[in-house]
Coordinates of C-alpha atoms and ligand atoms in Angstrom, one line a residue:
M20 CA 20.4 26.0 63.5
P21 CA 19.9 28.4 60.6
T22 CA 19.5 26.8 57.2
A23 CA 21.1 28.0 53.9
L24 CA 20.6 26.8 50.4
I25 CA 23.4 27.3 47.9
T26 CA 23.1 27.1 44.1
G27 CA 26.6 26.5 42.5
I28 CA 27.8 24.8 45.7
T29 CA 30.5 22.9 43.8
G30 CA 32.2 26.0 42.5
Q31 CA 35.0 28.1 44.0
D32 CA 32.7 30.4 45.9
G33 CA 30.2 27.7 46.8
S34 CA 32.9 25.6 48.5
Y35 CA 34.3 28.6 50.5
L36 CA 30.8 29.8 51.4
T37 CA 29.9 26.2 52.6
E38 CA 33.0 26.2 54.9
H39 CA 32.1 29.6 56.2
L40 CA 28.5 28.8 56.9
L41 CA 29.3 25.5 58.5
S42 CA 31.8 27.2 60.8
L43 CA 28.9 29.6 61.8
G44 CA 26.7 26.6 62.8
Y45 CA 24.5 26.6 59.7
A46 CA 22.9 23.5 58.1
V47 CA 24.0 23.9 54.4
H48 CA 22.0 22.5 51.5
G49 CA 23.5 22.5 48.1
V50 CA 22.0 22.3 44.6
V51 CA 24.0 20.1 42.3
R52 CA 23.4 19.3 38.6
R53 CA 23.5 15.8 37.3
T54 CA 26.5 15.6 34.9
S55 CA 28.3 12.6 33.4
T56 CA 31.4 13.3 35.5
L57 CA 31.0 13.9 39.3
E58 CA 32.5 17.4 39.8
R59 CA 32.8 17.6 43.5
S60 CA 36.5 18.1 44.0
R61 CA 36.2 21.4 45.9
L62 CA 33.8 19.8 48.4
R63 CA 35.6 16.4 48.8
H64 CA 37.1 17.2 52.2
L65 CA 33.5 17.9 53.5
Y66 CA 31.7 15.3 51.4
G67 CA 34.0 12.6 52.7
D68 CA 33.5 13.4 56.4
P69 CA 30.5 11.4 57.8
Q70 CA 30.3 14.0 60.7
I71 CA 29.4 16.6 58.1
Y72 CA 28.0 15.1 55.0
G73 CA 24.4 14.0 55.4
R74 CA 24.2 15.9 58.7
S75 CA 25.0 19.6 58.4
L76 CA 25.8 19.4 54.6
I77 CA 23.2 17.9 52.3
L78 CA 23.3 17.9 48.5
H79 CA 20.2 17.8 46.2
Y80 CA 19.9 17.2 42.5
A81 CA 18.2 20.1 40.6
D82 CA 18.8 22.3 37.6
L83 CA 18.3 26.0 36.9
E84 CA 16.6 25.0 33.7
D85 CA 14.1 22.8 35.6
P86 CA 11.9 25.0 37.8
T87 CA 9.9 22.0 39.2
S88 CA 13.1 20.6 40.7
L89 CA 14.0 24.0 42.2
R90 CA 10.6 24.5 43.6
R91 CA 10.6 21.0 45.2
I92 CA 13.9 21.7 47.0
L93 CA 13.0 25.2 48.2
V94 CA 9.7 23.9 49.6
K95 CA 11.3 20.9 51.3
V96 CA 14.4 22.6 52.7
A97 CA 12.5 25.9 53.6
P98 CA 15.9 27.7 53.9
D99 CA 16.4 30.9 55.9
E100 CA 18.9 32.1 53.3
V101 CA 19.5 31.4 49.7
Y102 CA 22.8 32.1 48.0
H103 CA 22.4 32.0 44.2
L104 CA 25.9 31.5 42.7
A105 CA 25.2 29.1 39.9
G106 CA 25.3 29.8 36.1
Q107 CA 27.7 29.7 33.2
S108 CA 30.4 32.1 34.4
H109 CA 33.0 32.3 31.6
V110 CA 32.8 35.6 29.9
G111 CA 34.7 34.7 26.7
L112 CA 32.7 31.5 26.3
S113 CA 29.4 33.4 26.6
F114 CA 29.9 34.6 23.0
E115 CA 30.0 30.9 21.8
I116 CA 27.2 29.6 24.0
A117 CA 25.1 32.7 24.4
E118 CA 21.7 31.0 24.7
S119 CA 22.6 28.6 27.4
T120 CA 24.5 31.4 29.2
V121 CA 21.5 33.6 29.2
D122 CA 19.2 30.8 30.1
S123 CA 21.2 29.7 33.2
V124 CA 22.2 33.2 34.4
A125 CA 19.2 35.3 33.6
M126 CA 16.2 33.0 33.3
G127 CA 17.6 30.8 36.1
T128 CA 17.5 33.8 38.5
L129 CA 14.0 34.7 37.4
R130 CA 12.8 31.2 38.0
L131 CA 14.2 31.3 41.6
L132 CA 12.6 34.7 42.2
E133 CA 9.2 33.4 41.0
I134 CA 9.4 30.4 43.3
I135 CA 10.6 32.5 46.3
R136 CA 7.8 35.0 45.8
D137 CA 5.2 32.2 46.3
L138 CA 6.8 30.6 49.4
P139 CA 4.9 31.1 52.7
K140 CA 8.1 32.3 54.4
P141 CA 10.3 33.7 51.7
P142 CA 14.1 33.3 52.5
R143 CA 16.6 36.1 52.3
F144 CA 18.2 35.8 48.9
F145 CA 21.7 36.7 47.7
H146 CA 22.3 37.0 44.0
A147 CA 26.0 36.9 42.8
A148 CA 25.9 39.7 40.3
S149 CA 29.1 40.7 38.5
S150 CA 31.3 43.7 37.6
E151 CA 30.6 42.6 34.0
I152 CA 27.2 44.4 34.3
F153 CA 29.1 47.7 34.0
G154 CA 31.0 46.8 30.7
R155 CA 31.9 50.2 29.5
P156 CA 31.2 52.2 32.6
A157 CA 30.5 55.9 32.7
Q158 CA 32.4 56.2 36.0
V159 CA 35.7 54.8 37.4
P160 CA 35.6 53.3 40.1
Q161 CA 32.0 52.0 39.9
D162 CA 29.6 52.0 42.8
E163 CA 26.1 50.6 43.4
A164 CA 24.5 53.5 41.4
T165 CA 26.7 53.2 38.3
P166 CA 24.5 52.4 35.2
M167 CA 24.7 49.0 33.7
V168 CA 26.3 48.9 30.2
P169 CA 27.2 45.3 29.6
V170 CA 29.4 44.4 26.5
N171 CA 29.0 40.6 26.3
P172 CA 26.2 38.0 26.7
Y173 CA 27.3 37.1 30.2
G174 CA 27.3 40.7 31.3
A175 CA 23.9 41.3 29.7
A176 CA 22.4 38.2 31.4
K177 CA 23.8 39.3 34.8
A178 CA 22.4 42.8 34.3
F179 CA 19.0 41.3 33.5
A180 CA 19.2 39.2 36.7
A181 CA 20.4 42.1 38.8
G182 CA 17.6 44.3 37.5
L183 CA 15.0 41.7 38.3
V184 CA 16.4 41.4 41.9
R185 CA 15.9 45.1 42.3
I186 CA 12.4 45.0 40.7
Y187 CA 11.2 42.0 42.8
R188 CA 12.6 43.6 46.0
E189 CA 10.6 46.8 45.4
K190 CA 7.4 45.3 44.0
H191 CA 7.1 42.3 46.3
G192 CA 8.9 43.6 49.4
L193 CA 11.2 40.6 49.5
F194 CA 14.7 40.5 51.1
L195 CA 16.7 40.3 47.9
V196 CA 20.3 41.4 47.6
N197 CA 22.7 41.9 44.6
G198 CA 26.3 41.5 45.6
I199 CA 28.2 43.0 42.7
L200 CA 31.3 40.9 42.7
Y201 CA 34.6 41.9 41.0
N202 CA 37.1 39.2 40.1
H203 CA 38.0 37.0 43.0
E204 CA 40.5 34.2 42.9
S205 CA 42.0 31.3 44.8
P206 CA 43.6 27.9 44.2
R207 CA 40.1 26.7 43.7
R208 CA 39.4 29.0 40.7
G209 CA 38.4 27.2 37.5
E210 CA 41.4 26.3 35.4
N211 CA 40.2 28.4 32.4
F212 CA 40.2 31.7 34.3
V213 CA 43.3 33.7 33.7
T214 CA 44.9 33.9 37.2
R215 CA 44.6 30.1 37.8
K216 CA 45.8 29.4 34.2
I217 CA 48.9 31.6 34.8
C218 CA 49.7 30.2 38.3
R219 CA 49.2 26.6 37.2
A220 CA 51.5 27.2 34.2
A221 CA 54.2 28.9 36.2
A222 CA 54.3 25.9 38.6
A223 CA 54.1 23.3 35.9
I224 CA 56.8 24.9 33.8
S225 CA 59.1 25.1 36.9
Q226 CA 58.6 21.4 37.4
G227 CA 59.1 20.5 33.8
R228 CA 55.5 19.5 33.2
Q229 CA 54.7 22.2 30.7
E230 CA 56.7 24.0 28.1
F231 CA 55.1 27.4 27.6
L232 CA 52.0 29.5 28.4
Q233 CA 49.7 30.9 25.7
L234 CA 47.6 34.0 26.7
G235 CA 45.3 36.5 25.1
D236 CA 45.5 40.2 26.0
T237 CA 48.0 40.6 28.8
S238 CA 47.3 44.4 28.9
A239 CA 43.7 43.7 30.1
Q240 CA 43.0 45.1 33.5
R241 CA 41.0 43.7 36.4
D242 CA 40.2 44.3 40.1
W243 CA 41.3 41.0 41.6
G244 CA 40.6 40.0 45.2
D245 CA 40.7 36.9 47.4
A246 CA 37.6 34.7 47.0
R247 CA 37.4 34.0 50.8
D248 CA 36.8 37.7 51.4
Y249 CA 33.9 37.8 48.9
V250 CA 32.0 34.9 50.4
R251 CA 32.3 36.6 53.8
G252 CA 30.7 39.6 52.1
M253 CA 27.8 37.5 50.8
W254 CA 27.0 36.3 54.3
L255 CA 27.3 39.8 55.8
A256 CA 25.0 41.3 53.1
L257 CA 22.2 38.9 54.2
Q258 CA 22.7 39.8 57.9
H259 CA 22.2 43.5 57.2
P260 CA 18.8 44.8 58.5
Q261 CA 17.6 46.0 55.1
P262 CA 18.0 44.4 51.7
E263 CA 20.4 46.5 49.6
D264 CA 22.9 46.0 46.8
F265 CA 26.6 46.0 47.6
I266 CA 29.8 46.3 45.6
F267 CA 32.5 43.8 46.7
A268 CA 35.9 44.8 45.2
T269 CA 39.5 45.8 46.2
G270 CA 39.5 49.1 44.4
V271 CA 42.8 48.3 42.8
L272 CA 43.4 47.7 39.1
H273 CA 46.1 45.3 37.8
T274 CA 47.0 44.0 34.4
V275 CA 47.2 40.4 33.4
Q276 CA 50.9 41.1 32.8
D277 CA 51.2 42.0 36.5
V278 CA 49.8 38.5 37.4
V279 CA 52.3 36.9 34.9
E280 CA 55.3 38.6 36.4
A281 CA 54.2 37.9 40.0
A282 CA 53.5 34.2 39.3
F283 CA 56.7 33.5 37.4
S284 CA 58.7 35.3 40.0
V285 CA 57.2 33.0 42.7
A286 CA 58.1 30.0 40.6
G287 CA 61.7 31.4 40.1
L288 CA 61.3 31.8 36.3
D289 CA 61.9 34.5 33.7
W290 CA 58.4 34.9 32.2
Q291 CA 59.8 36.2 28.9
K292 CA 61.1 32.8 28.0
Y293 CA 57.8 31.1 28.4
V294 CA 54.8 33.4 27.7
R295 CA 53.4 33.5 24.1
R296 CA 50.5 35.5 22.7
D297 CA 47.6 33.5 21.1
E298 CA 45.3 35.6 19.0
R299 CA 42.5 33.1 19.4
L300 CA 42.3 34.0 23.1
L301 CA 41.6 37.7 22.4
R302 CA 38.1 38.8 23.2
S303 CA 36.2 40.9 20.6
Q304 CA 34.8 43.2 23.3
E305 CA 36.9 43.8 26.4
P306 CA 35.3 45.7 29.3
F307 CA 37.0 48.9 30.3
A308 CA 38.5 49.8 33.7
L309 CA 36.3 47.6 35.8
V310 CA 37.3 48.6 39.3
G311 CA 34.9 48.8 42.2
N312 CA 34.3 51.2 45.1
A313 CA 33.3 49.0 48.1
A314 CA 32.9 52.0 50.5
K315 CA 29.2 51.1 51.1
A316 CA 30.1 47.5 52.1
E317 CA 32.8 48.8 54.4
R318 CA 30.5 51.5 56.0
L319 CA 27.4 49.3 56.4
L320 CA 28.8 45.8 56.7
G321 CA 32.3 46.4 58.1
W322 CA 33.6 44.5 55.0
R323 CA 37.2 45.1 53.9
P324 CA 39.2 43.1 51.4
G325 CA 42.8 42.2 51.4
K326 CA 44.4 44.4 48.6
D327 CA 47.6 42.5 47.9
L328 CA 47.7 40.9 44.5
Q329 CA 51.3 39.6 45.1
A330 CA 50.1 37.7 48.2
L331 CA 47.2 36.2 46.3
V332 CA 49.3 35.1 43.4
R333 CA 51.9 33.6 45.8
W334 CA 49.2 31.6 47.6
M335 CA 47.9 30.3 44.2
V336 CA 51.3 29.3 42.8
E337 CA 52.4 27.7 46.0
A338 CA 49.2 25.7 46.1
E339 CA 50.0 24.5 42.5
L340 CA 53.6 23.6 43.5
Ligands
G4F190 O1 40.0 35.4 34.2 P1 39.0 35.8 33.2 O2 38.5 34.8 32.2 O3 37.9 36.6 34.0 P2 36.7 37.6 33.5 O4 36.4 37.5 32.1 O5 37.1 38.9 34.1 O6 35.5 37.0 34.3 C1 35.5 36.6 35.7 O7 35.3 37.7 36.5 C2 34.0 38.3 36.4 C3 33.9 39.5 37.4 O8 33.9 39.1 38.7 C4 32.9 37.3 36.6 F1 31.7 37.9 36.5 C5 33.1 36.2 35.6 O9 32.1 35.2 35.9 C6 34.4 35.6 35.8 O10 34.5 35.0 37.1 O11 39.7 37.0 32.3 C7 40.3 38.1 32.9 C8 41.0 38.9 31.8 C9 40.2 39.2 30.6 O12 40.4 40.5 30.2 C10 40.7 38.3 29.5 O13 40.6 38.8 28.2 O14 42.1 38.2 31.3 C11 42.2 38.3 29.9 N1 42.9 37.1 29.4 C12 44.1 37.2 28.7 N2 44.5 36.0 28.4 C13 42.6 35.8 29.5 C14 43.6 35.1 28.8 N3 41.5 35.2 30.1 C15 41.4 33.9 30.0 N4 40.4 33.2 30.6 N5 42.4 33.1 29.4 C16 43.5 33.7 28.8 O15 44.3 33.0 28.2

């Protein structure tokens, strides 16, 4: 039975990746942080199943800020594959909590690389990098060779981590991979990310539980895909014979306004009656035309995303309803 270790297992991607790996016969170990509230809702269906939890799914307490705890788990579990998904992931918030963002995203990755480097049998390692490393890109769409020009602390931290993955891969000959992930969504997306916020609001307004929706820049554009496709890509990237970086993206740009119109239409509402602009939600530095070219992942991994934003939004609104 192959063994995987996932940091960030309680998040959207961690939960879908856990399901995917369990379906492939893996033993899955997850790193969880001690917090005052037990945030395990996305794993509850697995956690509550005695055939799975404690057998093929095991959770361990550790923290990216606590290298001793990480080292202990990596030595004890001796995983074949590590999927590093953890870290503060809200771009807007990274301006408010820059130090802790950089510590978890950048230094957290460095700590894991330093531990892995010392292991007698280093695991294959997937780092969830982000389109935010490109910020103001020189080329549209971006590919694996596009230079990194981040425009916020989160993007800078991810660029640092992605750069270290490349350096440690070359210097130490380790199997380390950056998956450069563009936005990917699902009903399990955190509630403060824009697609989930919009889909939740459209459903709640249609059921009389909310009055209106406040948004920042609705002309902002993103390349949004289905999170389940992206976790499949993570696994495929670690099965490739050589460690290489891969872009995972749909290649299609949409505006936040497109998401608003799609979501309110699924909920049977006229968006113009309910959507308001809130200046406090505007970001000082918006990235520009972040849209990915995933041709390499398609060619080498056979990876292909679904491209239909309408279907994605429908799935999310219906889940809220
Ligand atoms: O949903 P968002 O907050 O996602 P963002 O900033 O693109 O970041 C996500 O995707 C990245 C790339 O994969 C990840 F690296 C990152 O960790 C995260 O998963 O915002 C999307 C767009 C932005 O342009 C934002 O300014 O929506 C705009 N927006 C407009 N109104 C809003 C809002 N974003 C949020 N969160 N809330 C609003 O009310």
